[in-house]
Coordinates of C-alpha atoms in Angstrom, one line a residue:
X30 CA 0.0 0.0 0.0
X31 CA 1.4 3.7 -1.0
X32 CA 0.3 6.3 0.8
X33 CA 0.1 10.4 0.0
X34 CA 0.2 12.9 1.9
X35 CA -0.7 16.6 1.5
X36 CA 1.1 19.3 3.7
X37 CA -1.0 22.6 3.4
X38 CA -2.1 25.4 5.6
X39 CA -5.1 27.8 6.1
X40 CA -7.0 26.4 2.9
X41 CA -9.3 23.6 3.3
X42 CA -11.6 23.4 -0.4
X43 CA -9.1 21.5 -2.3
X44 CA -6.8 19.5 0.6
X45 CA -10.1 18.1 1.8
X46 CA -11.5 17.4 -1.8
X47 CA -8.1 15.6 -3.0
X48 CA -8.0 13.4 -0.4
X49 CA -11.2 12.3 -0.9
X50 CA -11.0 11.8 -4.5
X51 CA -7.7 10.2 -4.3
X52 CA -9.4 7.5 -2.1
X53 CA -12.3 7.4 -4.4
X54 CA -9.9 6.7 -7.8
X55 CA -7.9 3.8 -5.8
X56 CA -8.5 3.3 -2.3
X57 CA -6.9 0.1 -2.7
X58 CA -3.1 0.2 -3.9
X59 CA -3.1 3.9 -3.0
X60 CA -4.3 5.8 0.1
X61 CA -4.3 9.8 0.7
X62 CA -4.6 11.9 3.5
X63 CA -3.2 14.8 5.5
X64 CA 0.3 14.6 6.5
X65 CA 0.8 14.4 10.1
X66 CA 4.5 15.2 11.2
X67 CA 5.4 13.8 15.2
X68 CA 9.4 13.6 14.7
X69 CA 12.1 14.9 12.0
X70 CA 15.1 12.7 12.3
X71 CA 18.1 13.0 9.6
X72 CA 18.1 10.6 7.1
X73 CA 15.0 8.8 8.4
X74 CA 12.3 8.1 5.6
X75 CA 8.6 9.2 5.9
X76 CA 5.7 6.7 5.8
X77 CA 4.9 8.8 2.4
X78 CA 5.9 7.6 -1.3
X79 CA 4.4 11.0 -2.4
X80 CA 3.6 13.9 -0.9
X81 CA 1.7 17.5 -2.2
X82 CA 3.1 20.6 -0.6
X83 CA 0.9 23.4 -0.4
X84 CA 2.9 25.1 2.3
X85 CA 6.6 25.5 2.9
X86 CA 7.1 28.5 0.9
X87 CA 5.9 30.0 4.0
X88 CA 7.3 27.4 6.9
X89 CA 11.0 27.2 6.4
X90 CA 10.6 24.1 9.0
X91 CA 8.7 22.3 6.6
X92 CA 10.5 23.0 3.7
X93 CA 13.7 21.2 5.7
X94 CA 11.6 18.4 6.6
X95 CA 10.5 18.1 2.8
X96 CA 14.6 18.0 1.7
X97 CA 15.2 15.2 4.3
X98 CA 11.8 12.8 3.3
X99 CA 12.6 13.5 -1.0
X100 CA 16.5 12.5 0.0
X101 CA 14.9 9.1 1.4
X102 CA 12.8 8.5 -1.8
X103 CA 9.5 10.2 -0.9
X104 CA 8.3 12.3 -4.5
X105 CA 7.7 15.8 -3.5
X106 CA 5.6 18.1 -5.5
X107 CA 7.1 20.5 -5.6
X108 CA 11.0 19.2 -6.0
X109 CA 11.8 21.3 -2.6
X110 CA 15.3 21.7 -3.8
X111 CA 14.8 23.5 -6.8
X112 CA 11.9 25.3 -5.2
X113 CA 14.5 26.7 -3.0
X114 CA 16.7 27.9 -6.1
X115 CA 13.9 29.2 -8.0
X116 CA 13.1 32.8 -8.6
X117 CA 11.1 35.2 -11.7
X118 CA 14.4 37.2 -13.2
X119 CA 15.8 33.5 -13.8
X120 CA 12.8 31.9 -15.3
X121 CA 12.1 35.0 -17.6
X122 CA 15.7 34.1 -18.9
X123 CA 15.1 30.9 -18.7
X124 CA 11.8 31.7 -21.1
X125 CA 13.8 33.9 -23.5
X126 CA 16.3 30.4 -23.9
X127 CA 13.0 28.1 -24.8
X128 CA 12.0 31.2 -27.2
X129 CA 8.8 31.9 -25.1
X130 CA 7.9 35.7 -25.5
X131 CA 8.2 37.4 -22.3
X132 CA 8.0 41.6 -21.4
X133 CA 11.5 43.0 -21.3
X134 CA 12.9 43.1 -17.9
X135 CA 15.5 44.5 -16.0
X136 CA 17.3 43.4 -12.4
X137 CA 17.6 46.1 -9.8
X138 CA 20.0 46.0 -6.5
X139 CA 18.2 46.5 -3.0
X140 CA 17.5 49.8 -2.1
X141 CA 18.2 48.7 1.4
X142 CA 22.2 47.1 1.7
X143 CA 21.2 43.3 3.5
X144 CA 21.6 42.8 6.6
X145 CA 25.6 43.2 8.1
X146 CA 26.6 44.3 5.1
X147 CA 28.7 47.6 4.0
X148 CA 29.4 49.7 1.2
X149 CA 32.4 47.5 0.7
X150 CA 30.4 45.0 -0.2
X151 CA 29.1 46.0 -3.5
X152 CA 32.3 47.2 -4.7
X153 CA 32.0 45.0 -7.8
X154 CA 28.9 47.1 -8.5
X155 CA 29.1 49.6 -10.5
X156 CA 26.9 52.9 -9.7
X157 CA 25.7 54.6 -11.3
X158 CA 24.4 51.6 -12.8
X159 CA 23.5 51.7 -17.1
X160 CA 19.9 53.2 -16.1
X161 CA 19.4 54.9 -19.1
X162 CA 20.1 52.2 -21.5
X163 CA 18.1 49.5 -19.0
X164 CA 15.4 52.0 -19.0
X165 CA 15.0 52.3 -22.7
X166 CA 14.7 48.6 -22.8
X167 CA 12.0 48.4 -20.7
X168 CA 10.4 51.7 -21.8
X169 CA 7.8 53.2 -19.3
X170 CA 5.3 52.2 -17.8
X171 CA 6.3 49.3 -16.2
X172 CA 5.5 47.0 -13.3
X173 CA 7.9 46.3 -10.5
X174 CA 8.0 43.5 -8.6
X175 CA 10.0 41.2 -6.3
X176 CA 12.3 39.1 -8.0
X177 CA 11.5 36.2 -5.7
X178 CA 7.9 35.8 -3.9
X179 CA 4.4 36.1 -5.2
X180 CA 0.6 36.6 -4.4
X181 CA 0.7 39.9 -5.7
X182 CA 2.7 41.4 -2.7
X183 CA 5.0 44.2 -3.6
X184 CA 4.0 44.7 -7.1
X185 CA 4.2 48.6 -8.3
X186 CA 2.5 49.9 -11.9
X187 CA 5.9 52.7 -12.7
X188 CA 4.4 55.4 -14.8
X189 CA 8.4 57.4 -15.7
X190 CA 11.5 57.4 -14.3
X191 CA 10.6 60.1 -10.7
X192 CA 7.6 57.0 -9.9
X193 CA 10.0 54.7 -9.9
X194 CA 12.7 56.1 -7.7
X195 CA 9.6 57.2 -5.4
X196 CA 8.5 53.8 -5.3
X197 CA 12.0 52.0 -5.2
X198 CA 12.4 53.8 -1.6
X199 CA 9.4 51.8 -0.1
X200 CA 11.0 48.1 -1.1
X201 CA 13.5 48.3 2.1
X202 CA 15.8 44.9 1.0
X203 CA 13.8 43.2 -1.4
X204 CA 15.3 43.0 -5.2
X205 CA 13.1 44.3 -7.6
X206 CA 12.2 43.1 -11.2
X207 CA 11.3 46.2 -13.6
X208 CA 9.6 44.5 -16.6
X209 CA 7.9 46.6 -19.7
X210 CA 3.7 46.6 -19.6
X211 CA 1.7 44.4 -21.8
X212 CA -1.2 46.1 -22.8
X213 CA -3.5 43.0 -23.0
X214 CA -6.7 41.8 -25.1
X215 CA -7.3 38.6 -23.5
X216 CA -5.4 37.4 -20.4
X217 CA -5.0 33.5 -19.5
X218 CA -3.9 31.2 -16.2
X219 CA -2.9 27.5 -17.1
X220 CA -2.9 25.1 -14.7
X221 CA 0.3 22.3 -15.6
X222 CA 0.5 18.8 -13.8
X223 CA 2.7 16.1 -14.0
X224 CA 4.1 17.8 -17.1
X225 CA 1.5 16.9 -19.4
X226 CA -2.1 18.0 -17.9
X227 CA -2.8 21.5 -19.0
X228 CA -6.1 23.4 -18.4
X229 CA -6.3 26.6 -19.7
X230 CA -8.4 29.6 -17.9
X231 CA -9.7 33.0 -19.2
X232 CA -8.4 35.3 -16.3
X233 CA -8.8 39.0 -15.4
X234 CA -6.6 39.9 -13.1
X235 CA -8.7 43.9 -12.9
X236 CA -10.8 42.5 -11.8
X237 CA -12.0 41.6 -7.8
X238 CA -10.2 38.1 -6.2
X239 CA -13.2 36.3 -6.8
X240 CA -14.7 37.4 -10.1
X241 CA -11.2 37.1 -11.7
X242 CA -12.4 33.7 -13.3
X243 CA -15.6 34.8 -14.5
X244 CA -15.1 35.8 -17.9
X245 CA -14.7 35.2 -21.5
X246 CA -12.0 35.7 -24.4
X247 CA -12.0 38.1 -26.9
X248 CA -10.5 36.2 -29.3
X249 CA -12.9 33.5 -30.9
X250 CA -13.0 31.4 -34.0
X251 CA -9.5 30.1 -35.4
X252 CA -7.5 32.5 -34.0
X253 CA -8.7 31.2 -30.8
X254 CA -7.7 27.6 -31.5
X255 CA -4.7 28.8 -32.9
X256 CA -3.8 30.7 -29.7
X257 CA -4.9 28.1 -27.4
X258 CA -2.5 25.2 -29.3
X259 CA 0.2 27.7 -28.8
X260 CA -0.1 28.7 -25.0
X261 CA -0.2 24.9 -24.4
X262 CA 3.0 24.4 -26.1
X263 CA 4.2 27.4 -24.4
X264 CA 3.2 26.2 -20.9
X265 CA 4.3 22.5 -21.3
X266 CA 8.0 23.8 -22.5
X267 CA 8.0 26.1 -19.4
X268 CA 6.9 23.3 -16.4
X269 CA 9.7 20.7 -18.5
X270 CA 12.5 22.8 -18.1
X271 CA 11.6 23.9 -14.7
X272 CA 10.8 20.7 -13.4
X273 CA 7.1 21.4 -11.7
X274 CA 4.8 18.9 -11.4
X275 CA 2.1 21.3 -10.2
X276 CA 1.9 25.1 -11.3
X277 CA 0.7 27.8 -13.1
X278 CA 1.4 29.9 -15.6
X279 CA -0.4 33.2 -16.7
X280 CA -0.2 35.0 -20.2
X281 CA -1.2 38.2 -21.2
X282 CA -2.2 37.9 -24.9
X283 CA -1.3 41.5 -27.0
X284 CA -2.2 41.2 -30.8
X285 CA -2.8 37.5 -31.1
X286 CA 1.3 37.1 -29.3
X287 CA 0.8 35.2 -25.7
X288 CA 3.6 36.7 -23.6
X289 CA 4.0 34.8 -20.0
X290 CA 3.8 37.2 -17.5
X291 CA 4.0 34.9 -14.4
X292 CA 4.8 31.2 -14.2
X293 CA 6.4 30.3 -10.7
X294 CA 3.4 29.5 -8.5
X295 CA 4.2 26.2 -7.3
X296 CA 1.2 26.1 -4.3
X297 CA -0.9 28.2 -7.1
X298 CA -4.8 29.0 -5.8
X299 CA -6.7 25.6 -6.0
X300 CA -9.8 27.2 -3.5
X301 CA -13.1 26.7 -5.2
X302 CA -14.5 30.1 -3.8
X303 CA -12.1 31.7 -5.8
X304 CA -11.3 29.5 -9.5
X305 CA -15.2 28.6 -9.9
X306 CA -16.6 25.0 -9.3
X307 CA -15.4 23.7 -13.2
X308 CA -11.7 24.7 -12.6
X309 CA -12.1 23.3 -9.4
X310 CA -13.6 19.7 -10.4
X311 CA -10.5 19.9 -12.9
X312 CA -7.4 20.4 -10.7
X313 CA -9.2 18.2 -7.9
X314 CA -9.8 15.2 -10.3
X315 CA -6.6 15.6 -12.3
X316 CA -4.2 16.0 -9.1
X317 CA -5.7 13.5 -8.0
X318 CA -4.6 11.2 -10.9
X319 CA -1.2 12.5 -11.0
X320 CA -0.8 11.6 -7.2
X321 CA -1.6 8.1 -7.5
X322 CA 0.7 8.1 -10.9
X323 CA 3.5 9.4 -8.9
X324 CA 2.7 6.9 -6.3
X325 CA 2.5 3.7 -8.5
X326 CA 5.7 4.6 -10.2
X327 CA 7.5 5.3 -6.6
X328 CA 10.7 3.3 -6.6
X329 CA 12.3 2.4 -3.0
X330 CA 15.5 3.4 -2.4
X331 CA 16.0 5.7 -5.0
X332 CA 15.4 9.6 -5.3
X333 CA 11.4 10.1 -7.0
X334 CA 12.2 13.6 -7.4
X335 CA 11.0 15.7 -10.6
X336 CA 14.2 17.5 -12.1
X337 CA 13.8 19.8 -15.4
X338 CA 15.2 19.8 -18.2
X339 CA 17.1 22.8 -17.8
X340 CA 19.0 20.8 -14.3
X341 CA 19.4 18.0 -16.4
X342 CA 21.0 19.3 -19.6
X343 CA 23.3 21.3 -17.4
X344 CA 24.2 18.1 -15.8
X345 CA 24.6 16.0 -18.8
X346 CA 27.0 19.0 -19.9
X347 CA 24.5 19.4 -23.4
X348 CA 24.4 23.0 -24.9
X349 CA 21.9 25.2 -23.7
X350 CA 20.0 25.0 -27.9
X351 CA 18.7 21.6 -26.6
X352 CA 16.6 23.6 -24.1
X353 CA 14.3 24.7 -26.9
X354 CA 14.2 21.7 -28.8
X355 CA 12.8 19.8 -25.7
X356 CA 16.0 17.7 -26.5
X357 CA 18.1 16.7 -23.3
X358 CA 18.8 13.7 -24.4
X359 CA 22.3 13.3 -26.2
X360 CA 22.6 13.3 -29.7
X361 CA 24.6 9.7 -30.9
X362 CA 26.9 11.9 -32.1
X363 CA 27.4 13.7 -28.7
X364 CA 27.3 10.2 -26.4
X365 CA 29.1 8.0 -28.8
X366 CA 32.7 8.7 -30.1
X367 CA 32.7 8.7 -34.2
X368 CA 33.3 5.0 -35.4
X369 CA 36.0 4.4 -38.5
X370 CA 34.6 3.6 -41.1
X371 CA 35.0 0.0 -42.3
X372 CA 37.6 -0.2 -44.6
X373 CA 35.9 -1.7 -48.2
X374 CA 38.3 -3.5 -50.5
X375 CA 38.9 -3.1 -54.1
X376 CA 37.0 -4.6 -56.4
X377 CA 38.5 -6.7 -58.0
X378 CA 38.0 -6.5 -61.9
X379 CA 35.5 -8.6 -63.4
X380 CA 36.6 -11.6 -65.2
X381 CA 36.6 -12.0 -68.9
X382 CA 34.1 -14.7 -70.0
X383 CA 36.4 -16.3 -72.9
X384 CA 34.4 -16.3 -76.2
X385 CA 33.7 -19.9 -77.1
X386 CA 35.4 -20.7 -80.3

């Protein structure tokens, strides 16, 4: 008998629903239920082949306990190592390598130096820094955000150059991400699982938390099925080469292009009071299916972790071009030294038939 677990926090719509659903698919080869945690020992396994995380981006003490139960073979989803690594400047670069449009965006230092550190410090930092040219490749307005975190928290519209200094002095230590504005028609939120699930959700994010599911595209007819095939292909590129098993990705869609705005939400909103009771029934059932996948597929004694691509092409030493290809596999010609080829003998010249006399 396998048995998953899901460690989550406050919400109770979709822990409670999984569960159930989980037991209602199998029941039998697979179990579900909440994870209950009595003792964290090093190195000691959990009673877990898979577990669902829904909380340790906010409980550092969790998110330790989840390293030491995925380095005994438990399947975390999330992976909490890369989780860990994980932030939005490197995924939009990541994006740019897998040629999925993203806004232009710019890194910016702290406005606050971190904690016991000095102006020594940043000596390798250059100030004033290129503003001028990073500013023209952003163009205004802009949003600012943190380059790590989410839920909206921190995020700043920048009208010119004096709103963003004005705004800059309220972010105290956190980095800050200035990225251009898309000017959207239609705006979308995908939910990816296990790699390969994808449900895609009209989204307005003007509008209030819990009306920001109910409405409709714009675009209609074959455009729409032309857009829809290509924010799918854009949304399973990005969750293979980061690795997620369980995330979201959001697009904000400016004359017929779909540029991803957002796509590291790793514990994204699965609530039913907020994505609608169809969206719900979808991430419910399909998680569901995923979990006992995982669980079935769970190999003792080995790591049942979900790595991307991009970890494992950097690990296999492959060039970066494979990224977009989907290709982290080596080429023959890369795992395989040239063979000679055979040496092929002469041939010999053909024999005169002697003319009969």
């Amino acid at each position: 008998m396998k048995k998953v677990g899901i460690l989550h926090g406050m919400e109770n719509t979709f822990p409670q629903a999984f569960v159930e659903r989980v037991n209602q698919l199998d029941g039998k080869d697979v179990i579900a239920e909440p994870v209950l945690i009595d003792r964290v020992m090093q190195g000691e396994a959990t009673d877990y082949a898979v577990i669902i995380d829904r909380i340790s981006q906010d409980v550092p003490f969790y998110r330790a306990y989840l390293k030491n139960a995925a380095l005994c073979g438990t399947a975390v989803i999330n992976n909490p190592f890369w989780w860990s690594a994980d932030e939005k400047f490197f995924n939009n670069a990541l994006a740019v390598k897998l040629g999925v449009p993203v806004p232009n965006t710019i890194l910016m230092p702290s406005k606050e130096r971190p904690t016991d550190t000095s102006e020594s410090s940043f000596r390798n930092l250059k100030m004033p820094m290129a503003w001028g040219e990073m500013f023209d490749y952003v163009g205004f307005p802009a949003y600012m955000k943190p380059h790590a975190g989410g839920g909206w928290k921190s995020v700043y519209k920048i009208d010119d150059m004096n709103d963003l200094w004005t705004k800059h002095a309220e972010t105290d230590q956190l980095v800050m991400l200035l990225q251009s504005e898309v000017t959207f028609e239609d705006y979308y939120r995908c939910y990816c699982l296990g790699g390969k699930y994808v449900h895609i959700m009209p989204y307005e994010p003007r509008n209030p938390h819990h009306l920001r599911y109910a409405t409709q595209p714009k675009t209609t007819g074959e455009a729409h099925k032309k857009l829809i095939a290509t924010i799918t292909d854009y949304v399973l590129r990005l969750n293979k080469a980061l690795g997620y098993d369980f995330n979201t990705v959001e697009f904000a869609v400016h004359n017929g292009i779909p540029y991803a705005i957002d796509f590291c939400n790793p514990a994204p909103d699965a609530d039913i009071h907020s994505v609608g009771q169809e969206n719900f029934d979808w991430i419910v059932e399909n998680a569901a299916k995923m979990a006992i996948e995982k669980a079935k597929s769970h190999k003792d004694g080995k790591t049942n972790l979900t790595w991307g691509s991009f970890v494992r092409t950097s690990a296999m030493n492959l060039p970066i071009a494979n990224l977009a290809k989907g290709d982290v596999e080596p080429s023959e010609a890369e795992e395989k030294p040239k063979k000679a080829a055979p040496k092929v003998k002469a041939e010999e010249p053909a024999k005169k038939t002697p003319k009969k006399k």
